[in-house]
Amino acid sequence: MKLKLKRTLCTALILLAAICALSAMTKAKGAKSASKKSAKIEVVTTIFPVYDWIKEIAGDADIAITMLQDRGTDLHNYQPTFQDIAKISKCDVFIYVGGESDFWVADALKESKNPNMKTLNLMSSLGSLAREEEEKEGMECEHEHEHEEGDEEEEEYDEHIWLSLKNASVLCEEICKALSSADTANAAKYKANTTSYTSKIRALDSKYEAAAKSAKNKTLVFADRFPFLYLTSDYGLDYFAAFKGCSAESEASFKTVMFLSNKLDELKLSKVFTIETSDGKLARTVIKNSKDKSRKILVMNSMQSVGKKEIAKGATYLSIMEKNLEALKEGIE
């Protein structure tokens, strides 16, 4: 929590400076900048999964799509730049996740110079499908301070909504509506593309369901953060992990290490999972403290830090989820 607070304060200062600079620049340009506005629809989003969904839904429609987190920065460490705020201020459609990492969005939207801008908060659009974060047995939990009597702890929702294929279908429909509202001329095209793309998402969802149904083992052990709450919930799988999905902690206690090691032995699991940004150190330590030192480490990609380099190599939402399925199948066989 202390790391999160420091990051929040730092981002707030950067955002304030960016907003001040943007306001000054906008006043200086005045009506001149408005007259130069392109007729092309400009769509801005934050992270890769949403960017890839928009691309698929847009198809060959003549729109400009910008992904703010294109430099491979982890979702939880992202800080909007002056240029990012400027892009948001003049776009036609702004689509964002809406979780705790997007705390800066409300202030950024105050600087919008487009009165017709369409905004889409994906977590809000999920409604009751959004899940609260869990604190599982054995997990390192962040407690910055004790709550005073009568204080109510705020509910924290897991923001990794894109890691549910079932959510993805719902969210693509919402994106289609937002794009169609801003660009009615291409509404039919967006609808057709969405229908085609969501059929592929549902087909992959069926593969996940089949894998989970036939699994010998229905429990995963993550020696890492755990952003896959939605995925495991979708398919009736259980898990144990070192940290919550949005945890800012990086060091696990001996107690947590031994808990995970003992779980591997108790459940007779041969695989340990990490996410793509892990150096594998914790996983190796967990294995070292278990009875079977030959256990294998498997990696699942949470897509929190996919940038333009990976996109240039052909990464797509579905290709990454296909690879995640292969890792999952190996881990639950």
Tab-separated table of C-alpha atoms in Angstrom:
chain	number	residue	atom	x	y	z
A	1	MET	CA	0.000	0.000	0.000
A	2	LYS	CA	2.848	2.400	0.754
A	3	LEU	CA	4.266	1.808	-2.724
A	4	LYS	CA	0.827	2.418	-4.211
A	5	LEU	CA	0.482	5.675	-2.257
A	6	LYS	CA	3.878	6.916	-3.453
A	7	ARG	CA	2.997	6.017	-7.043
A	8	THR	CA	-0.362	7.759	-6.727
A	9	LEU	CA	1.195	10.967	-5.367
A	10	CYS	CA	3.911	10.952	-8.028
A	11	THR	CA	1.392	10.436	-10.825
A	12	ALA	CA	-0.869	13.123	-9.382
A	13	LEU	CA	1.970	15.673	-9.522
A	14	ILE	CA	2.811	14.708	-13.109
A	15	LEU	CA	-0.854	14.893	-14.050
A	16	LEU	CA	-1.258	18.316	-12.450
A	17	ALA	CA	1.744	19.665	-14.351
A	18	ALA	CA	0.452	18.162	-17.583
A	19	ILE	CA	-3.006	19.637	-17.100
A	20	CYS	CA	-1.611	23.099	-16.380
A	21	ALA	CA	0.604	22.956	-19.465
A	22	LEU	CA	-2.227	21.656	-21.596
A	23	SER	CA	-4.590	24.399	-20.446
A	24	ALA	CA	-2.012	27.058	-21.295
A	25	MET	CA	-1.350	25.527	-24.703
A	26	THR	CA	-5.052	25.233	-25.486
A	27	LYS	CA	-5.723	28.882	-24.612
A	28	ALA	CA	-2.840	29.973	-26.812
A	29	LYS	CA	-4.047	28.006	-29.806
A	30	GLY	CA	-7.714	28.864	-29.305
A	31	ALA	CA	-9.963	28.459	-32.275
A	32	LYS	CA	-7.014	27.908	-34.607
A	33	SER	CA	-6.443	24.361	-33.369
A	34	ALA	CA	-10.152	23.572	-33.600
A	35	SER	CA	-10.229	24.562	-37.258
A	36	LYS	CA	-7.436	22.089	-38.007
A	37	LYS	CA	-9.189	19.126	-36.429
A	38	SER	CA	-9.163	16.091	-38.681
A	39	ALA	CA	-12.435	14.569	-39.835
A	40	LYS	CA	-11.045	11.119	-38.991
A	41	ILE	CA	-12.441	9.598	-35.783
A	42	GLU	CA	-9.746	9.503	-33.095
A	43	VAL	CA	-9.944	6.718	-30.522
A	44	VAL	CA	-7.644	6.568	-27.486
A	45	THR	CA	-7.295	3.677	-25.066
A	46	THR	CA	-4.886	2.695	-22.335
A	47	ILE	CA	-3.779	-0.941	-22.540
A	48	PHE	CA	-3.092	-3.592	-25.153
A	49	PRO	CA	-6.092	-5.948	-24.798
A	50	VAL	CA	-8.545	-3.084	-25.295
A	51	TYR	CA	-6.446	-1.674	-28.145
A	52	ASP	CA	-6.533	-5.034	-29.923
A	53	TRP	CA	-10.293	-5.361	-29.435
A	54	ILE	CA	-10.803	-1.905	-30.946
A	55	LYS	CA	-8.626	-2.814	-33.938
A	56	GLU	CA	-10.662	-5.952	-34.588
A	57	ILE	CA	-13.980	-4.134	-34.249
A	58	ALA	CA	-12.853	-1.202	-36.418
A	59	GLY	CA	-11.525	-3.414	-39.197
A	60	ASP	CA	-10.808	-1.294	-42.261
A	61	ALA	CA	-12.806	1.702	-41.039
A	62	ASP	CA	-10.802	4.912	-41.407
A	63	ILE	CA	-10.171	5.729	-37.741
A	64	ALA	CA	-7.032	6.572	-35.775
A	65	ILE	CA	-6.393	4.337	-32.746
A	66	THR	CA	-3.887	5.308	-30.052
A	67	MET	CA	-2.691	3.024	-27.234
A	68	LEU	CA	-1.200	5.100	-24.433
A	69	GLN	CA	0.746	2.285	-22.758
A	70	ASP	CA	2.690	1.283	-25.855
A	71	ARG	CA	6.147	1.335	-24.259
A	72	GLY	CA	5.718	-1.891	-22.318
A	73	THR	CA	5.114	-0.166	-18.982
A	74	ASP	CA	3.267	-2.354	-16.489
A	75	LEU	CA	-0.338	-1.255	-15.977
A	76	HIS	CA	0.280	-0.594	-12.291
A	77	ASN	CA	3.334	1.603	-12.928
A	78	TYR	CA	1.952	3.697	-15.779
A	79	GLN	CA	2.064	7.474	-15.402
A	80	PRO	CA	0.352	9.623	-18.068
A	81	THR	CA	2.605	12.132	-19.798
A	82	PHE	CA	1.742	15.597	-21.055
A	83	GLN	CA	1.429	14.097	-24.545
A	84	ASP	CA	-0.941	11.419	-23.256
A	85	ILE	CA	-3.219	13.993	-21.631
A	86	ALA	CA	-3.176	16.033	-24.837
A	87	LYS	CA	-4.249	13.008	-26.905
A	88	ILE	CA	-7.116	12.291	-24.539
A	89	SER	CA	-8.251	15.935	-24.507
A	90	LYS	CA	-8.970	16.050	-28.227
A	91	CYS	CA	-10.051	12.489	-29.049
A	92	ASP	CA	-13.558	11.448	-30.100
A	93	VAL	CA	-13.689	8.218	-28.085
A	94	PHE	CA	-11.755	7.388	-24.923
A	95	ILE	CA	-11.958	3.808	-23.648
A	96	TYR	CA	-10.304	2.757	-20.402
A	97	VAL	CA	-10.440	-0.112	-17.906
A	98	GLY	CA	-11.650	1.921	-14.932
A	99	GLY	CA	-9.837	0.047	-12.174
A	100	GLU	CA	-7.649	1.455	-9.415
A	101	SER	CA	-4.725	1.970	-11.806
A	102	ASP	CA	-6.872	4.457	-13.736
A	103	PHE	CA	-7.314	6.798	-10.760
A	104	TRP	CA	-5.852	9.608	-12.903
A	105	VAL	CA	-8.538	9.447	-15.581
A	106	ALA	CA	-11.151	11.629	-13.873
A	107	ASP	CA	-8.764	14.602	-13.723
A	108	ALA	CA	-7.555	14.008	-17.280
A	109	LEU	CA	-11.103	14.059	-18.631
A	110	LYS	CA	-11.721	17.461	-17.047
A	111	GLU	CA	-9.336	18.849	-19.657
A	112	SER	CA	-11.347	17.509	-22.593
A	113	LYS	CA	-11.826	20.102	-25.325
A	114	ASN	CA	-14.221	17.917	-27.311
A	115	PRO	CA	-17.782	18.375	-25.982
A	116	ASN	CA	-18.913	15.384	-28.053
A	117	MET	CA	-16.310	12.955	-26.693
A	118	LYS	CA	-17.613	9.474	-25.931
A	119	THR	CA	-16.068	7.824	-22.884
A	120	LEU	CA	-16.340	4.169	-21.895
A	121	ASN	CA	-15.398	2.858	-18.456
A	122	LEU	CA	-15.204	-0.887	-19.053
A	123	MET	CA	-15.420	-1.951	-15.414
A	124	SER	CA	-18.543	0.136	-14.946
A	125	SER	CA	-20.090	-1.418	-18.035
A	126	LEU	CA	-19.527	-4.895	-16.554
A	127	GLY	CA	-21.761	-4.068	-13.620
A	128	SER	CA	-22.294	-7.086	-11.373
A	129	LEU	CA	-19.804	-9.135	-13.407
A	130	ALA	CA	-16.925	-7.193	-11.814
A	131	ARG	CA	-15.360	-9.209	-8.987
A	132	GLU	CA	-13.918	-8.045	-5.707
A	133	GLU	CA	-10.257	-8.815	-5.051
A	134	GLU	CA	-9.656	-11.834	-2.819
A	135	GLU	CA	-7.294	-12.400	0.060
A	136	LYS	CA	-6.695	-16.142	-0.029
A	137	GLU	CA	-5.147	-18.307	2.647
A	138	GLY	CA	-1.349	-18.067	2.619
A	139	MET	CA	-1.299	-14.845	0.580
A	140	GLU	CA	0.824	-11.812	1.487
A	141	CYS	CA	-1.737	-9.099	2.178
A	142	GLU	CA	-1.088	-5.380	2.271
A	143	HIS	CA	-2.116	-3.688	5.503
A	144	GLU	CA	-0.879	-0.120	5.606
A	145	HIS	CA	-2.688	0.668	8.831
A	146	GLU	CA	-5.293	-0.753	11.137
A	147	HIS	CA	-8.802	0.546	10.615
A	148	GLU	CA	-10.272	2.488	13.470
A	149	GLU	CA	-13.447	1.227	15.041
A	150	GLY	CA	-16.422	2.195	12.894
A	151	ASP	CA	-14.269	2.696	9.769
A	152	GLU	CA	-15.402	0.777	6.710
A	153	GLU	CA	-12.823	-0.670	4.373
A	154	GLU	CA	-13.426	0.263	0.732
A	155	GLU	CA	-14.276	-2.561	-1.627
A	156	GLU	CA	-11.486	-3.175	-4.123
A	157	TYR	CA	-12.427	-4.724	-7.427
A	158	ASP	CA	-10.042	-6.771	-9.524
A	159	GLU	CA	-9.252	-4.692	-12.601
A	160	HIS	CA	-7.876	-7.512	-14.776
A	161	ILE	CA	-11.229	-7.898	-16.508
A	162	TRP	CA	-9.751	-8.695	-19.934
A	163	LEU	CA	-8.430	-12.055	-18.673
A	164	SER	CA	-11.964	-13.429	-18.818
A	165	LEU	CA	-13.010	-14.440	-22.316
A	166	LYS	CA	-16.606	-14.220	-21.152
A	167	ASN	CA	-16.029	-10.601	-20.127
A	168	ALA	CA	-14.247	-9.950	-23.416
A	169	SER	CA	-17.362	-10.765	-25.429
A	170	VAL	CA	-19.467	-8.410	-23.309
A	171	LEU	CA	-16.884	-5.618	-23.447
A	172	CYS	CA	-16.459	-5.854	-27.218
A	173	GLU	CA	-20.202	-5.267	-27.569
A	174	GLU	CA	-19.862	-2.148	-25.404
A	175	ILE	CA	-16.930	-0.912	-27.486
A	176	CYS	CA	-18.975	-1.465	-30.636
A	177	LYS	CA	-21.740	0.731	-29.207
A	178	ALA	CA	-19.281	3.503	-28.320
A	179	LEU	CA	-17.652	3.496	-31.757
A	180	SER	CA	-21.029	3.366	-33.512
A	181	SER	CA	-22.280	6.308	-31.475
A	182	ALA	CA	-19.272	8.412	-32.451
A	183	ASP	CA	-19.151	7.221	-36.062
A	184	THR	CA	-22.656	6.351	-37.232
A	185	ALA	CA	-21.509	6.044	-40.860
A	186	ASN	CA	-19.576	2.880	-39.979
A	187	ALA	CA	-22.004	1.458	-37.405
A	188	ALA	CA	-23.027	-1.509	-39.556
A	189	LYS	CA	-19.385	-2.364	-40.190
A	190	TYR	CA	-18.564	-2.224	-36.478
A	191	LYS	CA	-21.509	-4.494	-35.692
A	192	ALA	CA	-20.511	-7.066	-38.319
A	193	ASN	CA	-16.889	-7.065	-37.182
A	194	THR	CA	-17.938	-7.449	-33.552
A	195	THR	CA	-20.149	-10.420	-34.381
A	196	SER	CA	-17.304	-12.097	-36.251
A	197	TYR	CA	-14.699	-11.391	-33.567
A	198	THR	CA	-16.818	-12.401	-30.577
A	199	SER	CA	-17.528	-15.728	-32.278
A	200	LYS	CA	-13.759	-16.373	-32.177
A	201	ILE	CA	-13.644	-15.351	-28.511
A	202	ARG	CA	-16.486	-17.735	-27.673
A	203	ALA	CA	-14.788	-20.556	-29.586
A	204	LEU	CA	-11.646	-20.114	-27.487
A	205	ASP	CA	-13.792	-19.872	-24.350
A	206	SER	CA	-15.206	-23.301	-25.230
A	207	LYS	CA	-11.675	-24.712	-25.429
A	208	TYR	CA	-10.924	-23.381	-21.948
A	209	GLU	CA	-14.147	-24.908	-20.632
A	210	ALA	CA	-13.268	-28.292	-22.144
A	211	ALA	CA	-9.757	-28.181	-20.661
A	212	ALA	CA	-11.059	-27.325	-17.188
A	213	LYS	CA	-13.756	-29.994	-17.364
A	214	SER	CA	-11.257	-32.753	-18.175
A	215	ALA	CA	-8.576	-31.532	-15.733
A	216	LYS	CA	-7.142	-34.011	-13.225
A	217	ASN	CA	-6.064	-31.098	-11.046
A	218	LYS	CA	-8.249	-28.030	-10.568
A	219	THR	CA	-5.890	-25.962	-8.396
A	220	LEU	CA	-3.128	-23.614	-9.540
A	221	VAL	CA	-0.218	-22.406	-7.421
A	222	PHE	CA	1.146	-18.978	-8.433
A	223	ALA	CA	4.482	-17.994	-6.904
A	224	ASP	CA	3.732	-14.453	-8.008
A	225	ARG	CA	1.006	-11.834	-8.226
A	226	PHE	CA	-2.315	-13.329	-9.281
A	227	PRO	CA	-4.208	-11.346	-11.934
A	228	PHE	CA	-6.155	-14.401	-13.157
A	229	LEU	CA	-9.077	-14.289	-10.713
A	230	TYR	CA	-11.627	-13.848	-13.508
A	231	LEU	CA	-10.159	-16.685	-15.547
A	232	THR	CA	-10.131	-19.225	-12.724
A	233	SER	CA	-13.624	-18.175	-11.640
A	234	ASP	CA	-14.957	-18.659	-15.166
A	235	TYR	CA	-13.860	-22.301	-15.270
A	236	GLY	CA	-14.347	-23.454	-11.693
A	237	LEU	CA	-10.640	-23.589	-10.871
A	238	ASP	CA	-9.081	-22.878	-7.483
A	239	TYR	CA	-5.749	-21.201	-6.768
A	240	PHE	CA	-3.194	-20.201	-4.167
A	241	ALA	CA	-0.840	-17.287	-4.754
A	242	ALA	CA	1.864	-15.224	-3.107
A	243	PHE	CA	0.176	-11.868	-3.788
A	244	LYS	CA	-3.080	-10.355	-5.002
A	245	GLY	CA	-3.271	-9.275	-8.631
A	246	CYS	CA	-2.641	-5.582	-8.002
A	247	SER	CA	-0.223	-6.032	-5.114
A	248	ALA	CA	2.702	-3.627	-4.939
A	249	GLU	CA	4.632	-6.069	-2.761
A	250	SER	CA	7.625	-7.841	-4.299
A	251	GLU	CA	9.058	-9.898	-1.444
A	252	ALA	CA	7.291	-12.925	-0.011
A	253	SER	CA	7.792	-13.913	3.613
A	254	PHE	CA	9.186	-17.288	4.628
A	255	LYS	CA	5.704	-18.160	5.862
A	256	THR	CA	4.212	-17.552	2.413
A	257	VAL	CA	6.995	-19.473	0.673
A	258	MET	CA	6.489	-22.484	2.929
A	259	PHE	CA	2.705	-22.313	2.560
A	260	LEU	CA	2.989	-22.539	-1.226
A	261	SER	CA	5.674	-25.235	-1.040
A	262	ASN	CA	3.498	-27.323	1.270
A	263	LYS	CA	0.498	-26.843	-1.028
A	264	LEU	CA	2.498	-28.269	-3.921
A	265	ASP	CA	3.334	-31.322	-1.825
A	266	GLU	CA	-0.149	-31.692	-0.349
A	267	LEU	CA	-1.909	-31.493	-3.714
A	268	LYS	CA	0.864	-33.379	-5.532
A	269	LEU	CA	1.228	-30.668	-8.129
A	270	SER	CA	4.097	-30.822	-10.603
A	271	LYS	CA	3.824	-27.250	-11.935
A	272	VAL	CA	4.245	-23.760	-10.466
A	273	PHE	CA	2.925	-20.669	-12.272
A	274	THR	CA	4.294	-17.148	-12.663
A	275	ILE	CA	3.266	-14.178	-14.801
A	276	GLU	CA	5.265	-12.806	-17.725
A	277	THR	CA	7.125	-10.101	-15.809
A	278	SER	CA	8.497	-12.461	-13.152
A	279	ASP	CA	12.212	-13.216	-12.872
A	280	GLY	CA	11.258	-16.648	-11.538
A	281	LYS	CA	13.203	-16.233	-8.298
A	282	LEU	CA	10.237	-16.731	-5.990
A	283	ALA	CA	8.999	-19.724	-7.968
A	284	ARG	CA	12.411	-21.359	-7.755
A	285	THR	CA	12.510	-20.734	-4.002
A	286	VAL	CA	9.069	-22.297	-3.561
A	287	ILE	CA	10.152	-25.364	-5.538
A	288	LYS	CA	13.429	-25.597	-3.619
A	289	ASN	CA	11.497	-25.766	-0.343
A	290	SER	CA	9.128	-28.464	-1.590
A	291	LYS	CA	9.826	-32.196	-1.666
A	292	ASP	CA	10.039	-32.487	-5.454
A	293	LYS	CA	12.834	-30.234	-6.738
A	294	SER	CA	12.087	-31.121	-10.368
A	295	ARG	CA	8.814	-29.217	-10.549
A	296	LYS	CA	8.403	-27.094	-13.678
A	297	ILE	CA	7.672	-23.349	-13.868
A	298	LEU	CA	4.943	-22.304	-16.309
A	299	VAL	CA	4.281	-18.722	-17.424
A	300	MET	CA	0.910	-17.136	-18.133
A	301	ASN	CA	0.731	-13.738	-19.803
A	302	SER	CA	-1.489	-11.175	-18.065
A	303	MET	CA	-1.048	-8.648	-20.915
A	304	GLN	CA	-0.411	-5.822	-18.445
A	305	SER	CA	2.774	-4.705	-20.184
A	306	VAL	CA	2.383	-5.624	-23.864
A	307	GLY	CA	3.791	-2.763	-25.953
A	308	LYS	CA	4.514	-1.834	-29.545
A	309	LYS	CA	7.452	-4.252	-29.762
A	310	GLU	CA	5.224	-7.242	-29.110
A	311	ILE	CA	2.527	-5.838	-31.401
A	312	ALA	CA	5.091	-5.492	-34.199
A	313	LYS	CA	5.912	-9.180	-33.746
A	314	GLY	CA	2.267	-10.095	-34.275
A	315	ALA	CA	0.930	-10.353	-30.727
A	316	THR	CA	-2.865	-10.275	-30.493
A	317	TYR	CA	-5.286	-10.735	-27.622
A	318	LEU	CA	-6.415	-14.105	-28.951
A	319	SER	CA	-2.887	-15.379	-29.703
A	320	ILE	CA	-1.811	-14.638	-26.132
A	321	MET	CA	-4.923	-16.236	-24.672
A	322	GLU	CA	-4.232	-19.305	-26.849
A	323	LYS	CA	-0.738	-19.550	-25.336
A	324	ASN	CA	-2.202	-19.101	-21.866
A	325	LEU	CA	-4.531	-22.023	-22.580
A	326	GLU	CA	-1.587	-24.240	-23.484
A	327	ALA	CA	0.179	-23.335	-20.243
A	328	LEU	CA	-3.015	-23.876	-18.272
A	329	LYS	CA	-3.630	-27.288	-19.844
A	330	GLU	CA	-0.114	-28.373	-18.963
A	331	GLY	CA	-0.568	-27.154	-15.398
A	332	ILE	CA	-3.867	-28.938	-14.755
A	333	GLU	CA	-3.229	-32.209	-16.580
